[in-house]
mmCIF file of C-alpha atoms in Angstrom:
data_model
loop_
_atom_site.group_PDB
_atom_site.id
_atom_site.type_symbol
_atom_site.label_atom_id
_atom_site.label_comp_id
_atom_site.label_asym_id
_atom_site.label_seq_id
_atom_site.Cartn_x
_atom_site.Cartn_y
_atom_site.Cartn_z
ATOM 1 C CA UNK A 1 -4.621 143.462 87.183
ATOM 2 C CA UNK A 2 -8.206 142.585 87.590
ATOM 3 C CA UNK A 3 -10.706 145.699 87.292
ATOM 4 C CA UNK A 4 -11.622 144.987 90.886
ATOM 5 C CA UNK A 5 -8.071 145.317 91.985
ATOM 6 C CA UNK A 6 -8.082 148.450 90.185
ATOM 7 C CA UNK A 7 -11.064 149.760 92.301
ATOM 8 C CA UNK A 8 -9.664 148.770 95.113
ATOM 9 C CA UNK A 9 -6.624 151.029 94.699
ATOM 10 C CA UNK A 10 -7.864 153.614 93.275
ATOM 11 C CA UNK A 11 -10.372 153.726 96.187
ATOM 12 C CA UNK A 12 -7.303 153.952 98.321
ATOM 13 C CA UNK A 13 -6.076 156.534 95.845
ATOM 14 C CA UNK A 14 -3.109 154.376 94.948
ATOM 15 C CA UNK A 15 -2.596 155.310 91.219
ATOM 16 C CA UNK A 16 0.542 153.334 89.407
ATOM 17 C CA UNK A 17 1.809 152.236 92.480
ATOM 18 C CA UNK A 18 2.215 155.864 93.880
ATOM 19 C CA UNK A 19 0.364 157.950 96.736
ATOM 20 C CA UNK A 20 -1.167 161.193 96.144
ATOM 21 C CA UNK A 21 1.445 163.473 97.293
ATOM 22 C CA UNK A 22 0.356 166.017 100.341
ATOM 23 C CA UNK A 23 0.700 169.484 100.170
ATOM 24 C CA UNK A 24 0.926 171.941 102.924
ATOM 25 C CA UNK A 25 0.001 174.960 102.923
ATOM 26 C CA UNK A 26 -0.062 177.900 105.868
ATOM 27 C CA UNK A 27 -3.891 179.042 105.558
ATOM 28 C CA UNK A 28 -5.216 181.799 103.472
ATOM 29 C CA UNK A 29 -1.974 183.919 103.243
ATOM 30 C CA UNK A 30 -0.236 181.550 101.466
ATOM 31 C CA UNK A 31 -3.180 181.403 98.718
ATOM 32 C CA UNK A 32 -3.882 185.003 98.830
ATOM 33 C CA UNK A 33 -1.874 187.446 95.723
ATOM 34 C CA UNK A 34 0.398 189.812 97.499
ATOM 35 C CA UNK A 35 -0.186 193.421 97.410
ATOM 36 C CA UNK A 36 3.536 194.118 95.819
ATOM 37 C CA UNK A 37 5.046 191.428 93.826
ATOM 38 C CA UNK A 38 7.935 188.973 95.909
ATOM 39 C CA UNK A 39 9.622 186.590 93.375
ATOM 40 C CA UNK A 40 10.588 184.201 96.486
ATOM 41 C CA UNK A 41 7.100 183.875 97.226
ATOM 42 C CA UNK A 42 5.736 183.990 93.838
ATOM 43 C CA UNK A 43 7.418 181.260 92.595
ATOM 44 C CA UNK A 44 6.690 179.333 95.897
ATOM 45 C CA UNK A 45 3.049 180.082 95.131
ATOM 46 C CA UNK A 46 3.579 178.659 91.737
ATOM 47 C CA UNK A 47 5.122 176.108 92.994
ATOM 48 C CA UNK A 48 1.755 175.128 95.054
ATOM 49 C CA UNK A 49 -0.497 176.203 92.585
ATOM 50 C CA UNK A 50 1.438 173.773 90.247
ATOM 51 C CA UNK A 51 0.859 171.218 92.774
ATOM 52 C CA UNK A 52 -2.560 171.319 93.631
ATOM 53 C CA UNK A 53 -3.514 172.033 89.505
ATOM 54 C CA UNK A 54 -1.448 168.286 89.488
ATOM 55 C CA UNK A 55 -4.019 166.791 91.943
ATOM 56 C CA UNK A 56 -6.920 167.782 90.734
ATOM 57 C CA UNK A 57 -5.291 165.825 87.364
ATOM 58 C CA UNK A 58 -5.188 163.137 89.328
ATOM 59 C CA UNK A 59 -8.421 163.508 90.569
ATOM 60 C CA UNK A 60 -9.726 163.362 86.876
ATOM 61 C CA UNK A 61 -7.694 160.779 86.059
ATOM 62 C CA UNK A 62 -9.204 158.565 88.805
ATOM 63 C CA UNK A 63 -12.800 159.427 87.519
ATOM 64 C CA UNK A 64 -12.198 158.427 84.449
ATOM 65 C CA UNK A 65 -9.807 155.235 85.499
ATOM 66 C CA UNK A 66 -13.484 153.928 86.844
ATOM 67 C CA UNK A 67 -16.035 154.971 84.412
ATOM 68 C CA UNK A 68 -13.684 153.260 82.139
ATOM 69 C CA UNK A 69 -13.313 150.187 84.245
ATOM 70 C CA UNK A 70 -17.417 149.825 84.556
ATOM 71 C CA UNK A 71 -17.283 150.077 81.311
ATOM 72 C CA UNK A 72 -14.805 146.967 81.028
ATOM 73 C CA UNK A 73 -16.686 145.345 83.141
ATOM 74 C CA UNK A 74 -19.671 145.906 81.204
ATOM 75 C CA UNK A 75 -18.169 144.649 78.103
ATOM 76 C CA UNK A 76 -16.887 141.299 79.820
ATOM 77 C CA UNK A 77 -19.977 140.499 81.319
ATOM 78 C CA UNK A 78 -21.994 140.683 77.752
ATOM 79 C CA UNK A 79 -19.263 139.067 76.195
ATOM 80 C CA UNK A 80 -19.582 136.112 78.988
ATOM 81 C CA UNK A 81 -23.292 135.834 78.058
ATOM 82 C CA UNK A 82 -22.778 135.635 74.684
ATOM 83 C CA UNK A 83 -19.541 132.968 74.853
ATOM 84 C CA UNK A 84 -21.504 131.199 77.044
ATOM 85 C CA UNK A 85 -24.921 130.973 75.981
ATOM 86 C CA UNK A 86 -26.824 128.149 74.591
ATOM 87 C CA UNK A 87 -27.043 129.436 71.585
ATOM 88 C CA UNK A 88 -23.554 130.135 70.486
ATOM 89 C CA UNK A 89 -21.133 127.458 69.462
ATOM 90 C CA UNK A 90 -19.268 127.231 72.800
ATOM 91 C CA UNK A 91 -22.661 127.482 74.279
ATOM 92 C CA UNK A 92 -23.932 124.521 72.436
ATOM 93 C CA UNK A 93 -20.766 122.084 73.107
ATOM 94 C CA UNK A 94 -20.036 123.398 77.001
ATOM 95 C CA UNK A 95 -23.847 123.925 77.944
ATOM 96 C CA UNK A 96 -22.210 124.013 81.317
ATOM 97 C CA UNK A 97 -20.307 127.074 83.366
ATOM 98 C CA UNK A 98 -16.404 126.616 82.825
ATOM 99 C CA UNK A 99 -15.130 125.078 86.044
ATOM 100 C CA UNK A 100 -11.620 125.218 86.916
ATOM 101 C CA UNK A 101 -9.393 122.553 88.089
ATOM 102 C CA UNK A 102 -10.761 121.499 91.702
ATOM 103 C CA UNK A 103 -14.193 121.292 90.046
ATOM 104 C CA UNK A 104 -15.468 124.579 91.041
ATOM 105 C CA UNK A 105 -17.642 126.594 89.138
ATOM 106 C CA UNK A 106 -15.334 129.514 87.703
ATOM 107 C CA UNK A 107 -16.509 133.229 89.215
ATOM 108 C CA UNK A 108 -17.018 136.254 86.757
ATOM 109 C CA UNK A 109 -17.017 139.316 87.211
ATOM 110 C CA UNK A 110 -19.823 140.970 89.365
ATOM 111 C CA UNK A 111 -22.535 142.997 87.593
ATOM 112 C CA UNK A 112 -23.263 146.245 87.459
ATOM 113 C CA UNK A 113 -27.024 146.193 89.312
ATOM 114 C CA UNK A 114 -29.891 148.221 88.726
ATOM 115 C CA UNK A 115 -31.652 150.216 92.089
ATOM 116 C CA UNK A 116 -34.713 147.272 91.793
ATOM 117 C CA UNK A 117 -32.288 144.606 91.246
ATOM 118 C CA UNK A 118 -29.846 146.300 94.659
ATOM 119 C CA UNK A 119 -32.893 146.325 96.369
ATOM 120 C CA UNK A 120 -34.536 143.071 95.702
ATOM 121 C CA UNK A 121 -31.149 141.185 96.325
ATOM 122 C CA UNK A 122 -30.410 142.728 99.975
ATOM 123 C CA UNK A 123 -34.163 141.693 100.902
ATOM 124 C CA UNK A 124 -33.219 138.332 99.547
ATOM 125 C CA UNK A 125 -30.246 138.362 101.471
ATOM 126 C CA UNK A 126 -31.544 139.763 104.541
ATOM 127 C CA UNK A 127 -34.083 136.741 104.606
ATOM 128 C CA UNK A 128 -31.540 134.104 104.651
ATOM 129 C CA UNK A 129 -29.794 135.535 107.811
ATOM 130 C CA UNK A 130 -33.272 134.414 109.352
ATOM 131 C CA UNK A 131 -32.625 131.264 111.476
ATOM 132 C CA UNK A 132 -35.527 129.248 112.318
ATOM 133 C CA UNK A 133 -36.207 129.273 116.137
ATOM 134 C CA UNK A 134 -38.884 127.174 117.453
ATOM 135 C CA UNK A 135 -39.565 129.797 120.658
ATOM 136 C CA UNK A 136 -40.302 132.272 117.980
ATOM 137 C CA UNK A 137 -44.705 132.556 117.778
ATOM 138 C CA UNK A 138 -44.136 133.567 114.184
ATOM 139 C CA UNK A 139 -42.013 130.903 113.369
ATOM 140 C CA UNK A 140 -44.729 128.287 115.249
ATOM 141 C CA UNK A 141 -47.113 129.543 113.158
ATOM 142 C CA UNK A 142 -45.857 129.010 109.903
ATOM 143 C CA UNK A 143 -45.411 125.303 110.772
ATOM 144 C CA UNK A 144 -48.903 125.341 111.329
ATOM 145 C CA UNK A 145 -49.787 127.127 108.532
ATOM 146 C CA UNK A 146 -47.448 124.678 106.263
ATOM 147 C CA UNK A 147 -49.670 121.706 107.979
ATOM 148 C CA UNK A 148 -53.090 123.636 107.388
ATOM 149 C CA UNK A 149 -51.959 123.438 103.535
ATOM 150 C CA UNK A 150 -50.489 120.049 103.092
ATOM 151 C CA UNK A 151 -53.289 118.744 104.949
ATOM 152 C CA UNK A 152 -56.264 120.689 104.804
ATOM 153 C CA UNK A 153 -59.298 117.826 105.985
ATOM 154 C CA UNK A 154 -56.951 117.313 108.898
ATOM 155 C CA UNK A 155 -56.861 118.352 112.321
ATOM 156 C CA UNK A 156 -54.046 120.753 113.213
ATOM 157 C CA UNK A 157 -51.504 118.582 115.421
ATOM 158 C CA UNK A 158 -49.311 119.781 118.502
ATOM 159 C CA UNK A 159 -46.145 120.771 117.228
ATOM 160 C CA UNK A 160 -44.326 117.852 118.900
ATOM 161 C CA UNK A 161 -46.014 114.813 118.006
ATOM 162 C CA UNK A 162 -45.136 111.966 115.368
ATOM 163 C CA UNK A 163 -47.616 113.441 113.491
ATOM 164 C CA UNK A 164 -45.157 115.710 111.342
ATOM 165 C CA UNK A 165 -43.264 112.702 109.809
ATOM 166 C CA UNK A 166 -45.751 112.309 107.786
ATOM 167 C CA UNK A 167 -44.731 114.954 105.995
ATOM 168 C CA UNK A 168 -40.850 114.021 105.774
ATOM 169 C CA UNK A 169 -39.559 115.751 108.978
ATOM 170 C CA UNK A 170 -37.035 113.182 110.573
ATOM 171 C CA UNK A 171 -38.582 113.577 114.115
ATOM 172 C CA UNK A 172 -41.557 114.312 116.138
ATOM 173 C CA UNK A 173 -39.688 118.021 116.303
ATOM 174 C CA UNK A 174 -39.978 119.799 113.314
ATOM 175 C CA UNK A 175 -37.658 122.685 114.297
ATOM 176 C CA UNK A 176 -34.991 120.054 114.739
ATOM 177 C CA UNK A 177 -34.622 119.596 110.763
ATOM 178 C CA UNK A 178 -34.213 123.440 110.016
ATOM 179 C CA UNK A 179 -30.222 123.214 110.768
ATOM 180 C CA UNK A 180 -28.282 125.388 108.019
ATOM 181 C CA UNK A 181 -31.765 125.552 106.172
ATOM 182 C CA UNK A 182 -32.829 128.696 107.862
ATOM 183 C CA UNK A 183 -36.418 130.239 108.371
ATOM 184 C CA UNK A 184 -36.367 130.901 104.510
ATOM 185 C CA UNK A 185 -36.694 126.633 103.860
ATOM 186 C CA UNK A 186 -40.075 127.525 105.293
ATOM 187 C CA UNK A 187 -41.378 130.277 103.511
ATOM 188 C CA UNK A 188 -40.225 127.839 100.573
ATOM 189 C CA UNK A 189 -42.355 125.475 101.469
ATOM 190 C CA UNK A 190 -45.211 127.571 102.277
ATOM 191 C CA UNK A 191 -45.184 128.995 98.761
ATOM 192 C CA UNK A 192 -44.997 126.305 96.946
ATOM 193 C CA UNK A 193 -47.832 125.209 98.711
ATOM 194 C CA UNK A 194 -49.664 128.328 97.650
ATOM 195 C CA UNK A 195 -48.947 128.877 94.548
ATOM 196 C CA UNK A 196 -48.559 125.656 92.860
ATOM 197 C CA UNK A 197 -51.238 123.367 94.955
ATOM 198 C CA UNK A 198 -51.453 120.333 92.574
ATOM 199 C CA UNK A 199 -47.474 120.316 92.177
ATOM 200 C CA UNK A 200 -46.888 120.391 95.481
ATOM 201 C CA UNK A 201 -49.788 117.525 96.705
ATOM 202 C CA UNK A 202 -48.621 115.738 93.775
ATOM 203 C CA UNK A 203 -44.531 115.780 95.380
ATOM 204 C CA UNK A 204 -46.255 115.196 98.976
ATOM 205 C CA UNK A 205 -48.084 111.952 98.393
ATOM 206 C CA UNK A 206 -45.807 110.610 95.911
ATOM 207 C CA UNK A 207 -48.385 110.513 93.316
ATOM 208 C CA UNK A 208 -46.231 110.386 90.024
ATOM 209 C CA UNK A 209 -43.995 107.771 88.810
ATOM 210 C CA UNK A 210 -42.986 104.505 90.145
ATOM 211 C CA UNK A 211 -41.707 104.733 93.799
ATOM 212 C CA UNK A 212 -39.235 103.357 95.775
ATOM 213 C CA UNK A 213 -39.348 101.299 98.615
ATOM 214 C CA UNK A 214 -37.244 104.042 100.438
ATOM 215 C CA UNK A 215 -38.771 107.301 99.478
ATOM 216 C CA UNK A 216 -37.132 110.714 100.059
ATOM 217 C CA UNK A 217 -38.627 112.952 103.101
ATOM 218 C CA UNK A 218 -40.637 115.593 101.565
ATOM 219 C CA UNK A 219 -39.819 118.445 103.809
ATOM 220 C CA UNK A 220 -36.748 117.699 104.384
ATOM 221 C CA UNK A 221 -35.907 117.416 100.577
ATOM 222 C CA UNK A 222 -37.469 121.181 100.824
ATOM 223 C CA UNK A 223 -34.541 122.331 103.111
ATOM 224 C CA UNK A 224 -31.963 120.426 100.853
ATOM 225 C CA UNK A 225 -33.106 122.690 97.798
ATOM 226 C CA UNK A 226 -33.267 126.239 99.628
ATOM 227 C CA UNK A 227 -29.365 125.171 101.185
ATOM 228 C CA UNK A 228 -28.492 124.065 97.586
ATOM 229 C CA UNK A 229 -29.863 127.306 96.085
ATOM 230 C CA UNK A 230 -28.247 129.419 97.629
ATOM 231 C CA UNK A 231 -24.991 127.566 97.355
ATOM 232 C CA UNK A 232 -25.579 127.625 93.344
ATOM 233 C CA UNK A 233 -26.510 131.142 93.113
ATOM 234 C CA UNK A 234 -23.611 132.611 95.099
ATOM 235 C CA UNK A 235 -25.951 134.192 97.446
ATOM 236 C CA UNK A 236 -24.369 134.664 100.406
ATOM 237 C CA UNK A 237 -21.912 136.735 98.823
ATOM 238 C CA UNK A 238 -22.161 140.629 98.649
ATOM 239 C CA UNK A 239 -22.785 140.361 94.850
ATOM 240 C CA UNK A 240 -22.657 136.649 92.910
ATOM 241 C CA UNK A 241 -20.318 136.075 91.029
ATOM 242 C CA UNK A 242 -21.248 132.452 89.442
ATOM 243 C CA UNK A 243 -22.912 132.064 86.061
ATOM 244 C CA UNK A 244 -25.801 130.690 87.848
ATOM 245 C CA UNK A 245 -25.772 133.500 90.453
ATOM 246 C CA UNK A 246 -25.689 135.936 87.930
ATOM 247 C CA UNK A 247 -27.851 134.787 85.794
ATOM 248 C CA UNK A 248 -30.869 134.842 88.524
ATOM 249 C CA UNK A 249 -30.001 138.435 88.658
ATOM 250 C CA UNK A 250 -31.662 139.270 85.379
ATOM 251 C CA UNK A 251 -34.819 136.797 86.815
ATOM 252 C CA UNK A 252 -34.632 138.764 90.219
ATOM 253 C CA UNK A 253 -35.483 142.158 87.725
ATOM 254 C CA UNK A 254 -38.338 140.236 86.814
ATOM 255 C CA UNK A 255 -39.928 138.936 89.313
ATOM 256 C CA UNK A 256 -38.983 139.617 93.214
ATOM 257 C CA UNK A 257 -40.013 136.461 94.715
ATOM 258 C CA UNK A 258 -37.528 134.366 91.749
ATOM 259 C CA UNK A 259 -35.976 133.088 94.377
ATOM 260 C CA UNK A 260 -39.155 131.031 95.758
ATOM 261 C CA UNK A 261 -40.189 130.225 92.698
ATOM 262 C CA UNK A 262 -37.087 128.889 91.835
ATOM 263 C CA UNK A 263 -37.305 126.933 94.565
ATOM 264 C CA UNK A 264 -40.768 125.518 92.941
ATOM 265 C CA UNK A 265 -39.090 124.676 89.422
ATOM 266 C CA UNK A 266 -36.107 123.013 91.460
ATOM 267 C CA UNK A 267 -38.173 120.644 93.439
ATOM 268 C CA UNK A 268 -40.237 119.158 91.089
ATOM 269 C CA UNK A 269 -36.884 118.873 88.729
ATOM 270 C CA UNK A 270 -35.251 116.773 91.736
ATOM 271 C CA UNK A 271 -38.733 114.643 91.343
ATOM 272 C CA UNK A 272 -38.168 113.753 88.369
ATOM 273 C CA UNK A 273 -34.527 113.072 88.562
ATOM 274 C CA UNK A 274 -35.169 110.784 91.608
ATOM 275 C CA UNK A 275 -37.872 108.551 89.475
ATOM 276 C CA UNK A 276 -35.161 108.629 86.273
ATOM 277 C CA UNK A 277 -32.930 107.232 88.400
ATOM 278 C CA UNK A 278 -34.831 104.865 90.084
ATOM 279 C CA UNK A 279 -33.537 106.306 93.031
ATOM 280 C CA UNK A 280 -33.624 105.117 96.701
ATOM 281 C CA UNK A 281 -32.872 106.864 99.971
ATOM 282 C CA UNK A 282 -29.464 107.018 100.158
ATOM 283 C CA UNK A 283 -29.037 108.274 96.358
ATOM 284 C CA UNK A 284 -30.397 111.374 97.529
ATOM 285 C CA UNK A 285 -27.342 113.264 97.540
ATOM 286 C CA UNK A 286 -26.907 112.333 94.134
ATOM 287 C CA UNK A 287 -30.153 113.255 92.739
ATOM 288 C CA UNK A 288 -29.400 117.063 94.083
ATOM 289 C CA UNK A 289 -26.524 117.285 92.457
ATOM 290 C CA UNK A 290 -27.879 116.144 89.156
ATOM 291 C CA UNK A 291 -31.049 118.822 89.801
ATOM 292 C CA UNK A 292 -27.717 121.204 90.276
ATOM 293 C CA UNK A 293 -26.340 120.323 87.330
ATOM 294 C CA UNK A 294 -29.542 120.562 84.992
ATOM 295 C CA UNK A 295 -30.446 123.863 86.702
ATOM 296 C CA UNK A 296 -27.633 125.374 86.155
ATOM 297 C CA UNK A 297 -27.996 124.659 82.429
ATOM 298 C CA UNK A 298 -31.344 125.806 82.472
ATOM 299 C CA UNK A 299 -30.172 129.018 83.686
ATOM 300 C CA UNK A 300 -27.453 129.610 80.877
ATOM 301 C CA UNK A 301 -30.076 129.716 78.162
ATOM 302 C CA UNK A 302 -29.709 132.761 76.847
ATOM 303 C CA UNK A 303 -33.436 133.506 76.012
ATOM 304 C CA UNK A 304 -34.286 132.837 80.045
ATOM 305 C CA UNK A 305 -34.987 136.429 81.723
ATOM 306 C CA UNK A 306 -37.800 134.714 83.814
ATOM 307 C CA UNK A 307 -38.650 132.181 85.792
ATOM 308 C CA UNK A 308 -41.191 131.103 83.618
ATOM 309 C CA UNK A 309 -38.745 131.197 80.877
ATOM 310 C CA UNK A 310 -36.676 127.527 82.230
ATOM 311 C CA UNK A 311 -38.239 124.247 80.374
ATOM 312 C CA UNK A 312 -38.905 122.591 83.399
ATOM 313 C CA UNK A 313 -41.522 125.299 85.014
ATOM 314 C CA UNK A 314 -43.543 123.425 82.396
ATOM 315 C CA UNK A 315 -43.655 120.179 84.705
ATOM 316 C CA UNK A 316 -45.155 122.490 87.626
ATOM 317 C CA UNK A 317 -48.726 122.262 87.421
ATOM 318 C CA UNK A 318 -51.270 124.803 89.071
#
């Protein structure tokens, strides 16, 4: 039985396969001491006594059923870091999360969080529930805003014009591209633009490396990443439960915004990927997953507790 089974049935107050039994009872006059002693009653007030003084056993017993199941939980989660981490044996010759037969990466068991790390998630979380809508003034403006940055010598366009492929959105309509992406692709976008200038001009123009003929749409690469993200780190779950997933937990302590700057380190890894591979349009799909793949081993290094922390934040320059 797994410990969240046990939770789960112990929540329902379900202990051993058995319901708490109910007891009766007529009011105060059945708990109150008679004046003159009555055997019959006395022993049926025993008899309750008895019963409730078993309850409040089980009570206990349930208490410590899931302090002691935390605690399991606890335990399995270190051990997982430790089996799994770069720097152990298993670490070094599966460098990548177990994955069970179908290919899918195997789930662990969800951590215990701290009140930061609670909070930080469900903000996380309650972004990507944002869909992009192109009615939405707030929404308009952060496409301008993302062209102000990418372009800054430039005039601002219309947003409905051919301008915007350009910048690798399929169509003359932005808002079009956002699909599955969210509002969230956006705000990815926007801080990488931000925060990492040269990095992101650098991606833009296609400055680095030998191109090909066929290049990759920059923007819409950007909504590729956030969607693959949050696929990899179990997001839209109510706690993840991936090695990847819960490894960004212990980066979320550290920094709120991991998430975008994960997004950052990811990008510039599927760069460099694509020109490794020599890689043309329709190897896109490809690329991502190898950026996956190499992420996700980035992640299981067991000296990582930032973002800053993963080898390839080093190719992001300000």
């Amino acid at each position: 039985m797994t410990s969240r089974t046990l939770r789960r049935r112990l929540h329902h107050g379900d202990v051993d396969g058995k319901r708490h039994e109910q007891f009766e009872t007529s009011g105060l006059d059945v708990l109150s001491e008679p004046l003159l002693g009555n055997k019959e009653y006395d022993d049926s007030l025993s008899e309750v006594r008895a019963a409730l003084w078993d309850d409040e056993r089980r009570k206990e017993h349930i208490h410590w059923t899931l302090l002691f199941s935390h605690v399991i939980a606890q335990w399995a989660q270190w051990i997982a870091n430790i089996v799994l981490g770069s720097g152990s044996l298993i670490g070094r010759l599966l460098p990548f999360p177990f994955a069970t037969q179908n290919g899918q990466t195997k789930n662990f068991l969800p951590p215990l969080l701290s009140p930061l790390q609670e909070a930080r998630l469900r903000n996380l979380q309650q972004r990507l529930q944002v869909p992009f809508d192109g009615s939405c003034v707030e929404h308009q403006d952060s496409l301008r805003l993302l062209w102000q940055l990418a372009y800054p010598d430039r005039e601002l366009p219309s947003l409905k014009t051919e301008l915007w492929k350009e910048m690798g959105w399929q169509g003359s309509d932005p808002s079009t591209d956002f699909r599955g992406g969210g509002y969230i692709s956006l705000e990815n976008l926007i801080f990488f633009a931000k925060m990492y200038p040269d990095a992101f001009q650098n991606l833009l123009h296609k400055r680095d490396g030998n191109r090909a003929e066929w290049e990759y749409p920059f923007a819409v690469a950007g909504i590729n990443i956030s969607f693959m993200l949050v696929q990899m780190l179990d997001l839209q779950s109510g706690k993840p439960t991936s090695l990847a997933g819960i490894q960004f937990l212990k980066l979320l302590s550290e920094d709120e915004m991991a998430f975008d700057n994960l997004f950052c380190v990811a990008f510039q890894m599927m760069d460099a990927q694509w020109l490794a591979k020599r890689a043309s349009y329709m190897e896109f799909n490809d690329v991502l997953k190898s950026t996956r793949t190499q992420l996700e081993r980035e992640l299981a290094l067991e000296d990582t507790f930032n973002v800053k922390d993963l080898p390839a934040y080093n190719m992001l320059k300000r």
